[in-house]
mmCIF file of C-alpha atoms in Angstrom:
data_model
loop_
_atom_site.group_PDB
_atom_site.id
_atom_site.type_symbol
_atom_site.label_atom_id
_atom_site.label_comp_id
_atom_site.label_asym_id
_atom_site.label_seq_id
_atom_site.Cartn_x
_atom_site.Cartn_y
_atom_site.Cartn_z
ATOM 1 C CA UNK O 1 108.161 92.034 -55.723
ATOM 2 C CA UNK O 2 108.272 94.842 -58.690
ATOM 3 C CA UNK O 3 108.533 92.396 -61.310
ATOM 4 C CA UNK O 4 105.154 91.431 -63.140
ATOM 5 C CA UNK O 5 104.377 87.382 -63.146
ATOM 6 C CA UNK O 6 104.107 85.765 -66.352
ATOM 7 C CA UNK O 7 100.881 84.660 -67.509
ATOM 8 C CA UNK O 8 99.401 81.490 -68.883
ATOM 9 C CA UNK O 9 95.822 81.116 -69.878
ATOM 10 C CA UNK O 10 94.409 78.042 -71.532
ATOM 11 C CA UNK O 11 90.728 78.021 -72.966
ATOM 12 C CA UNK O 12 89.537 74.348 -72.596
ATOM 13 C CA UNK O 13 86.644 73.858 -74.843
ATOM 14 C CA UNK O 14 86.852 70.080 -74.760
ATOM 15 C CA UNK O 15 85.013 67.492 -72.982
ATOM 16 C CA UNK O 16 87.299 64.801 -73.701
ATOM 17 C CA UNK O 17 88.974 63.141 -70.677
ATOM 18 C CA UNK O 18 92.791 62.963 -72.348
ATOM 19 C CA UNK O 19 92.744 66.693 -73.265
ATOM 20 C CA UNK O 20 91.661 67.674 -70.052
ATOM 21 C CA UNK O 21 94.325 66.403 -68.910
ATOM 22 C CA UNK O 22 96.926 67.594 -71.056
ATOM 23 C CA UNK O 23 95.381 71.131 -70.312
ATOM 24 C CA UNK O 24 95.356 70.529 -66.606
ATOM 25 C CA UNK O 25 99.643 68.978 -66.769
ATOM 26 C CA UNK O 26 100.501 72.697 -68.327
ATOM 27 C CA UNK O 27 98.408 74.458 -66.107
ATOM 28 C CA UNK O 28 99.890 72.591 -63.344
ATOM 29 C CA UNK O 29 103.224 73.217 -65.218
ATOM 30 C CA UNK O 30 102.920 76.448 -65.790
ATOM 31 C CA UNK O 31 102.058 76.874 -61.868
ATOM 32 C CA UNK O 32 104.907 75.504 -61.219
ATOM 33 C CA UNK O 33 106.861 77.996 -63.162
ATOM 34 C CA UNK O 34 104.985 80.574 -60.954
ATOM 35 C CA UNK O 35 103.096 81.693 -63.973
ATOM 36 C CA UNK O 36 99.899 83.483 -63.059
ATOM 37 C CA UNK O 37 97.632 80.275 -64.234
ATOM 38 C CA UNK O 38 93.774 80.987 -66.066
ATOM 39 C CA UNK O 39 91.699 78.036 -67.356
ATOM 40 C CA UNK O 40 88.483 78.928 -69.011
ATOM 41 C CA UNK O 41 85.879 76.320 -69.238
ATOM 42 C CA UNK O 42 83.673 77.088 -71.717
ATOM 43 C CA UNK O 43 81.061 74.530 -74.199
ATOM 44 C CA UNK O 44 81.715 70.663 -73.092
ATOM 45 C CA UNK O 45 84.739 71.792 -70.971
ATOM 46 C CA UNK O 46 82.411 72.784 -68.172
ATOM 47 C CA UNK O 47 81.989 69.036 -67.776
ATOM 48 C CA UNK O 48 85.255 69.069 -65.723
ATOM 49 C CA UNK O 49 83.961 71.241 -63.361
ATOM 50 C CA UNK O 50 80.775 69.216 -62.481
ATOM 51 C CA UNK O 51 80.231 67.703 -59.528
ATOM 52 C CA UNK O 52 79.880 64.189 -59.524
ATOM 53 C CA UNK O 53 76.668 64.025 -57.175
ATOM 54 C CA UNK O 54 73.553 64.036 -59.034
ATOM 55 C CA UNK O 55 71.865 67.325 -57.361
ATOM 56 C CA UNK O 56 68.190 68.516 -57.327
ATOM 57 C CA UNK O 57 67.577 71.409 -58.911
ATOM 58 C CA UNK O 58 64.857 72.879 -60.974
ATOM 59 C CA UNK O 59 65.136 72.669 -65.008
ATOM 60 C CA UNK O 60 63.567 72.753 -67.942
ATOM 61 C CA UNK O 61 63.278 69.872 -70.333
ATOM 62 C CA UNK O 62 66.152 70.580 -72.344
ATOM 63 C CA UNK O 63 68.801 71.093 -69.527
ATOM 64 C CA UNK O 64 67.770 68.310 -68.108
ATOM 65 C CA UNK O 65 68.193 66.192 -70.747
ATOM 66 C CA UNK O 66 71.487 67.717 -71.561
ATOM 67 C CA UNK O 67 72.309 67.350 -68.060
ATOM 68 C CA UNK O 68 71.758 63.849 -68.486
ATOM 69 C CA UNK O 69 73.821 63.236 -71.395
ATOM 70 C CA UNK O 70 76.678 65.235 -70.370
ATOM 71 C CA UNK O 71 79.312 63.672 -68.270
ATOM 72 C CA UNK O 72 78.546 64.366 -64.550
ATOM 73 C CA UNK O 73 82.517 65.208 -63.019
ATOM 74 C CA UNK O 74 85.990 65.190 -64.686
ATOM 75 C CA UNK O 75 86.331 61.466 -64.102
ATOM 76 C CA UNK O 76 83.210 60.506 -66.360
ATOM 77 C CA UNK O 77 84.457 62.119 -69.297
ATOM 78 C CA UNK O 78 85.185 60.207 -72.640
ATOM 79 C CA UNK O 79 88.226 59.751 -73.999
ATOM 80 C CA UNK O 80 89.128 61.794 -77.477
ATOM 81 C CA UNK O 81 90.230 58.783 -78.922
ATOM 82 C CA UNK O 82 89.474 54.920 -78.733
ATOM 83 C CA UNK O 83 86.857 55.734 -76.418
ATOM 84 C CA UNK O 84 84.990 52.136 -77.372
ATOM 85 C CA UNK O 85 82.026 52.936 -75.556
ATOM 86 C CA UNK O 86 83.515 53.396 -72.143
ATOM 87 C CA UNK O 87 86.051 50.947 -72.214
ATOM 88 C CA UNK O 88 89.027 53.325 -73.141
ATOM 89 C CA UNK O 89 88.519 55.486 -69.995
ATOM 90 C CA UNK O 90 88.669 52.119 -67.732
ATOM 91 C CA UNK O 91 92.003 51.053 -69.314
ATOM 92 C CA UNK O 92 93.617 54.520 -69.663
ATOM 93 C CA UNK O 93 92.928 54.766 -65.723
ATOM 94 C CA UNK O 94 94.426 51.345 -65.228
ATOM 95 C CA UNK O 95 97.741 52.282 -66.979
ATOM 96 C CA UNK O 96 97.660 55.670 -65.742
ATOM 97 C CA UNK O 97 97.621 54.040 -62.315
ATOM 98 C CA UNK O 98 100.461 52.068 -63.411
ATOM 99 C CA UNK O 99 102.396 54.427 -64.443
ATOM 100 C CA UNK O 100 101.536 56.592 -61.111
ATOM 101 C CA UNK O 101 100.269 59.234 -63.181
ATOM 102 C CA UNK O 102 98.143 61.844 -61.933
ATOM 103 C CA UNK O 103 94.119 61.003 -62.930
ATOM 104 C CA UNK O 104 91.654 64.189 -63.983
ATOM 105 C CA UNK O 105 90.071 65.147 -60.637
ATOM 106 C CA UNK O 106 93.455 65.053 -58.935
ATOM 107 C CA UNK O 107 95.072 67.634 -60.840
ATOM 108 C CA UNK O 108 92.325 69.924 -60.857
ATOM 109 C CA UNK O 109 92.648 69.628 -57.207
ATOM 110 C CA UNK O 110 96.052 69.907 -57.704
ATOM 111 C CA UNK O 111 95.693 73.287 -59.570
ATOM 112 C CA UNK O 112 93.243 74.655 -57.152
ATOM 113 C CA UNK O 113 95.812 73.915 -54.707
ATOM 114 C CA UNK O 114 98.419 75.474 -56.749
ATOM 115 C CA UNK O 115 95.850 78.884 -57.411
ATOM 116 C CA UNK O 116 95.161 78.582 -60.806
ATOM 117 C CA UNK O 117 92.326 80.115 -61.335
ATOM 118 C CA UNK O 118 89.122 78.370 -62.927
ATOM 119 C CA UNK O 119 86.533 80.096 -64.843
ATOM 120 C CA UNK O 120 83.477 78.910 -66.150
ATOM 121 C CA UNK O 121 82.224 80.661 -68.926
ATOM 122 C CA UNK O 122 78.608 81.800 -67.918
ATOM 123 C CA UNK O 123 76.680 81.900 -71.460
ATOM 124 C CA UNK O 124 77.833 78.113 -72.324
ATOM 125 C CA UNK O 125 76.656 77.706 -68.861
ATOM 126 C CA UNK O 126 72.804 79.007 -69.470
ATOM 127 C CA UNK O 127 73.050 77.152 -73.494
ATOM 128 C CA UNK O 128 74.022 74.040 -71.750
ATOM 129 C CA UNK O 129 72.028 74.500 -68.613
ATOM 130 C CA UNK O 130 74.305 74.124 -66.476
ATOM 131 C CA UNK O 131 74.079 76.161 -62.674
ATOM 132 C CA UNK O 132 76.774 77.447 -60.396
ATOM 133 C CA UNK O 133 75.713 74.734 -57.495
ATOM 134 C CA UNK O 134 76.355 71.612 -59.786
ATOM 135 C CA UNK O 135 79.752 73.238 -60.584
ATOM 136 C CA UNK O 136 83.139 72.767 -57.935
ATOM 137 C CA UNK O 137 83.569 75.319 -54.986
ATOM 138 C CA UNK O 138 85.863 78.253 -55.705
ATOM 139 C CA UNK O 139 85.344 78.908 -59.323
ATOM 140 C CA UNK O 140 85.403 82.254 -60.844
ATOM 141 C CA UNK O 141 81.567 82.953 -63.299
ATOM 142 C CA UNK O 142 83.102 85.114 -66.404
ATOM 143 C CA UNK O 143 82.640 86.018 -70.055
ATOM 144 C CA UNK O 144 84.612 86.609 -72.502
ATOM 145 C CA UNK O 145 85.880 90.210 -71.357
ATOM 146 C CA UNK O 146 87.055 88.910 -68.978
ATOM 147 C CA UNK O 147 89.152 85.608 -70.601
ATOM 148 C CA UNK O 148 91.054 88.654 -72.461
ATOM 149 C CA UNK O 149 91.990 90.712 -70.173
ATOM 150 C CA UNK O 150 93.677 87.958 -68.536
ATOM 151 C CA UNK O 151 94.927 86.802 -72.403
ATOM 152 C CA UNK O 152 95.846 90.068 -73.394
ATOM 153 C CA UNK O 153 99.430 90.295 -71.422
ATOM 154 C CA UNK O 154 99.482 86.287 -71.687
ATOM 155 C CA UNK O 155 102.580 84.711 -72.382
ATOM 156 C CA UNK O 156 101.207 81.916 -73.210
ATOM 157 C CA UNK O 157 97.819 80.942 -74.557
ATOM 158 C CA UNK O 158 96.186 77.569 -76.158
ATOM 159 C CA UNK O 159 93.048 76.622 -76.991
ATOM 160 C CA UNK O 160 91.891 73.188 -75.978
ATOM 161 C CA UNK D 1 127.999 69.576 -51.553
ATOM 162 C CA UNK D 2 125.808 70.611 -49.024
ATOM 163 C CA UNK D 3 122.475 69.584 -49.300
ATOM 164 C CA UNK D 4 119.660 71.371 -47.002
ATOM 165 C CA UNK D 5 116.956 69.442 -48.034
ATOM 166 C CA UNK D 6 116.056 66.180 -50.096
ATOM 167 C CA UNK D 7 112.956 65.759 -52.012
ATOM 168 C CA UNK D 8 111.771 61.954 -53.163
ATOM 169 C CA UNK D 9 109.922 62.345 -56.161
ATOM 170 C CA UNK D 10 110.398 59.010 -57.549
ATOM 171 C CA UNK D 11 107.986 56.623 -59.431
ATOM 172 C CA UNK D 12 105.975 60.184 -59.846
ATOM 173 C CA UNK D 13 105.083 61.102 -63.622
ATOM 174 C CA UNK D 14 104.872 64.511 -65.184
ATOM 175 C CA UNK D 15 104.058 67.196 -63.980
ATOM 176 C CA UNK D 16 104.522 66.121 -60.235
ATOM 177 C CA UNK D 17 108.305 66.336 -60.259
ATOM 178 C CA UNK D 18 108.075 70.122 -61.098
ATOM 179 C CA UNK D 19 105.259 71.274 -59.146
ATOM 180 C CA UNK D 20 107.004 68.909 -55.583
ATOM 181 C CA UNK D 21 110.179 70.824 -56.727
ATOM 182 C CA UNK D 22 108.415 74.209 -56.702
ATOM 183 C CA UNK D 23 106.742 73.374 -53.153
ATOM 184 C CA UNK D 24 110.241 72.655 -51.674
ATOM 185 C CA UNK D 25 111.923 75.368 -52.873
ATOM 186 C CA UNK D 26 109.246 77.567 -51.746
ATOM 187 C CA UNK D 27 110.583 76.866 -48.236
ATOM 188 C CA UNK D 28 114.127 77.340 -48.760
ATOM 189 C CA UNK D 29 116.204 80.523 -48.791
ATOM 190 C CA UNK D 30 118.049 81.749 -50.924
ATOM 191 C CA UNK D 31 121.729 80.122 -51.408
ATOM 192 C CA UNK D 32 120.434 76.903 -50.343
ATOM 193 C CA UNK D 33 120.327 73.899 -51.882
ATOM 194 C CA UNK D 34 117.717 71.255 -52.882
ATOM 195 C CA UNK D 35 118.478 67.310 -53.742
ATOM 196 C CA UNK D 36 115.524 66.261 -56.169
ATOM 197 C CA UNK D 37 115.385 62.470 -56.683
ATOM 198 C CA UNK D 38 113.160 60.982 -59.788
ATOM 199 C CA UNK D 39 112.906 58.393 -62.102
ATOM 200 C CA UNK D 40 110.637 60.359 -64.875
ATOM 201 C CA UNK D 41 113.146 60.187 -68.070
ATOM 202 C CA UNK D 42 111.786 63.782 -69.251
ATOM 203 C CA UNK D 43 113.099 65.434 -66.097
ATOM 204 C CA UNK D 44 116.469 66.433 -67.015
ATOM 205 C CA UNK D 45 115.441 68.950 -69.607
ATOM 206 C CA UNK D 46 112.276 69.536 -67.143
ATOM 207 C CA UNK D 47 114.304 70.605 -64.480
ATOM 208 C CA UNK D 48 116.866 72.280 -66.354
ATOM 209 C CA UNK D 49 114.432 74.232 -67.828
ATOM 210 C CA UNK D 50 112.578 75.269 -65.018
ATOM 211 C CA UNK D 51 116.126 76.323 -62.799
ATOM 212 C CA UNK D 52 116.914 78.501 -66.248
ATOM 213 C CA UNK D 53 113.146 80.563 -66.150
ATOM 214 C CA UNK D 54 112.873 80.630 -62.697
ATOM 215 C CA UNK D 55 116.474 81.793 -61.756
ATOM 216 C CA UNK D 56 117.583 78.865 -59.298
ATOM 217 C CA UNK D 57 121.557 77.502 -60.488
ATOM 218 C CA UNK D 58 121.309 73.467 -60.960
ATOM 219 C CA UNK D 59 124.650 72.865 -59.752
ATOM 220 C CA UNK D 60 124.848 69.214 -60.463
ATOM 221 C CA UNK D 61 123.300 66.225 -61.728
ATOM 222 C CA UNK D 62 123.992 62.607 -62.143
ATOM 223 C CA UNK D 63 122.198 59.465 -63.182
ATOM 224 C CA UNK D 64 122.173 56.072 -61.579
ATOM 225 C CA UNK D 65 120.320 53.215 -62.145
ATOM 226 C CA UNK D 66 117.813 55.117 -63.608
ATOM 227 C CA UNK D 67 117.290 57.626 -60.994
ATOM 228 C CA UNK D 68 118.123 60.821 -61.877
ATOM 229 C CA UNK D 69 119.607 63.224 -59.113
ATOM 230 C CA UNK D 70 120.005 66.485 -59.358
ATOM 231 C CA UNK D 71 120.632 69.608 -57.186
ATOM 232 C CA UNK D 72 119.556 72.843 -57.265
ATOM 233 C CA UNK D 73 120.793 76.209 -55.290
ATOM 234 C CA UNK D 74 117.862 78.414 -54.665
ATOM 235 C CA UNK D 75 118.133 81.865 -56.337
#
């Protein structure tokens, strides 16, 4: 094929649970419309890429505490909105699964399925102390170079 | 019409429809045409919009008791 695929890249800076998802639908969307799909995870967005296990690994105070505090995995994170201390995640899951809507960690496996590719931004990664063997398998490590030279012929590009 | 292949996507929500209509026409050839089956109310101007960009013809599409059929020749 001669003709160049069109590009999407999304920057998800968010931790929340709700635009997660809404980044994930267009990336999965956008797959779908055999776009050329980037997501880069960068500040609390990395939380989505966490595993959920709780891993050993050495740390200094700080990251640990951070790692702590943070959500561990996509399907911990808060919501944006109405987030009542936990409670809003429980009942958006219970009408999401009445609705038969897709939940966090199934469309990223859905878009890793799909070959979007997933980058997590390597300086949040050291602020937030975060290391590559608490993040999901088959992850691209970049910096910002590299989020624009996908961006750069993007033909579409949001910031989440 | 003749229909090659049926896809079920009802009772999914966005953005399943798309991306289970994407995996089924990956396996069709050209010429050939796909029955898509859902229930999501935003997938008429989904699915028209995605046949438009990604240069499949939707031949036809109906509605009945809310399910929405449509089919698509593959480009």
């Amino acid at each position: 094929m001669t003709e160049q695929k069109k590009r999407t890249t999304i920057v998800l800076f968010s931790g929340d649970y709700d635009k997660a998802m809404a980044a994930y639908i267009i990336a999965n969307g956008a797959a779908a419309y055999d776009h050329e799909v980037t997501i880069f995870h960068t500040f609390w967005g990395l939380n989505a890429l966490r595993k959920d296990e709780p891993l050993e690994i050495k740390k200094g105070f700080l990251e640990k505490m951070f790692a702590k505090m943070m959500p561990r995995g996509a399907d911990k994170m808060g919501l944006s909105n109405m987030n009542f201390a936990g409670m809003g995640p429980k009942m958006i899951k219970h009408v999401m699964k009445k609705h038969n809507a897709m939940t966090l960690p199934q469309l990223i496996e859905m878009a890793q399925e799909q070959d979007v590719k997933l980058v997590a931004c390597t300086m949040t990664m050291d602020l937030l102390g975060l290391q590559q063997e608490e993040l999901l398998e088959d992850i691209d490590y970049a910096g910002v170079a590299a989020y624009l030279a996908d961006a750069e012929d993007g033909n579409v590009n949001l910031f989440i | 019409m003749k229909v090659d292949q049926v896809l079920d996507a009802k009772g999914l929500a966005c953005p399943m429809p798309i991306v289970k209509t994407k995996k089924a026409m990956n396996n069709l050839e050209a010429g050939q045409i796909l029955e898509v089956q859902t229930t999501d109310k935003g997938a008429k101007s989904d699915l028209t919009a995605w046949t438009k960009s990604t240069g499949h013809t939707m031949l036809d599409s109906k509605e009945e008791d809310s399910v929405y059929t449509f089919y698509i020749q593959k480009g």
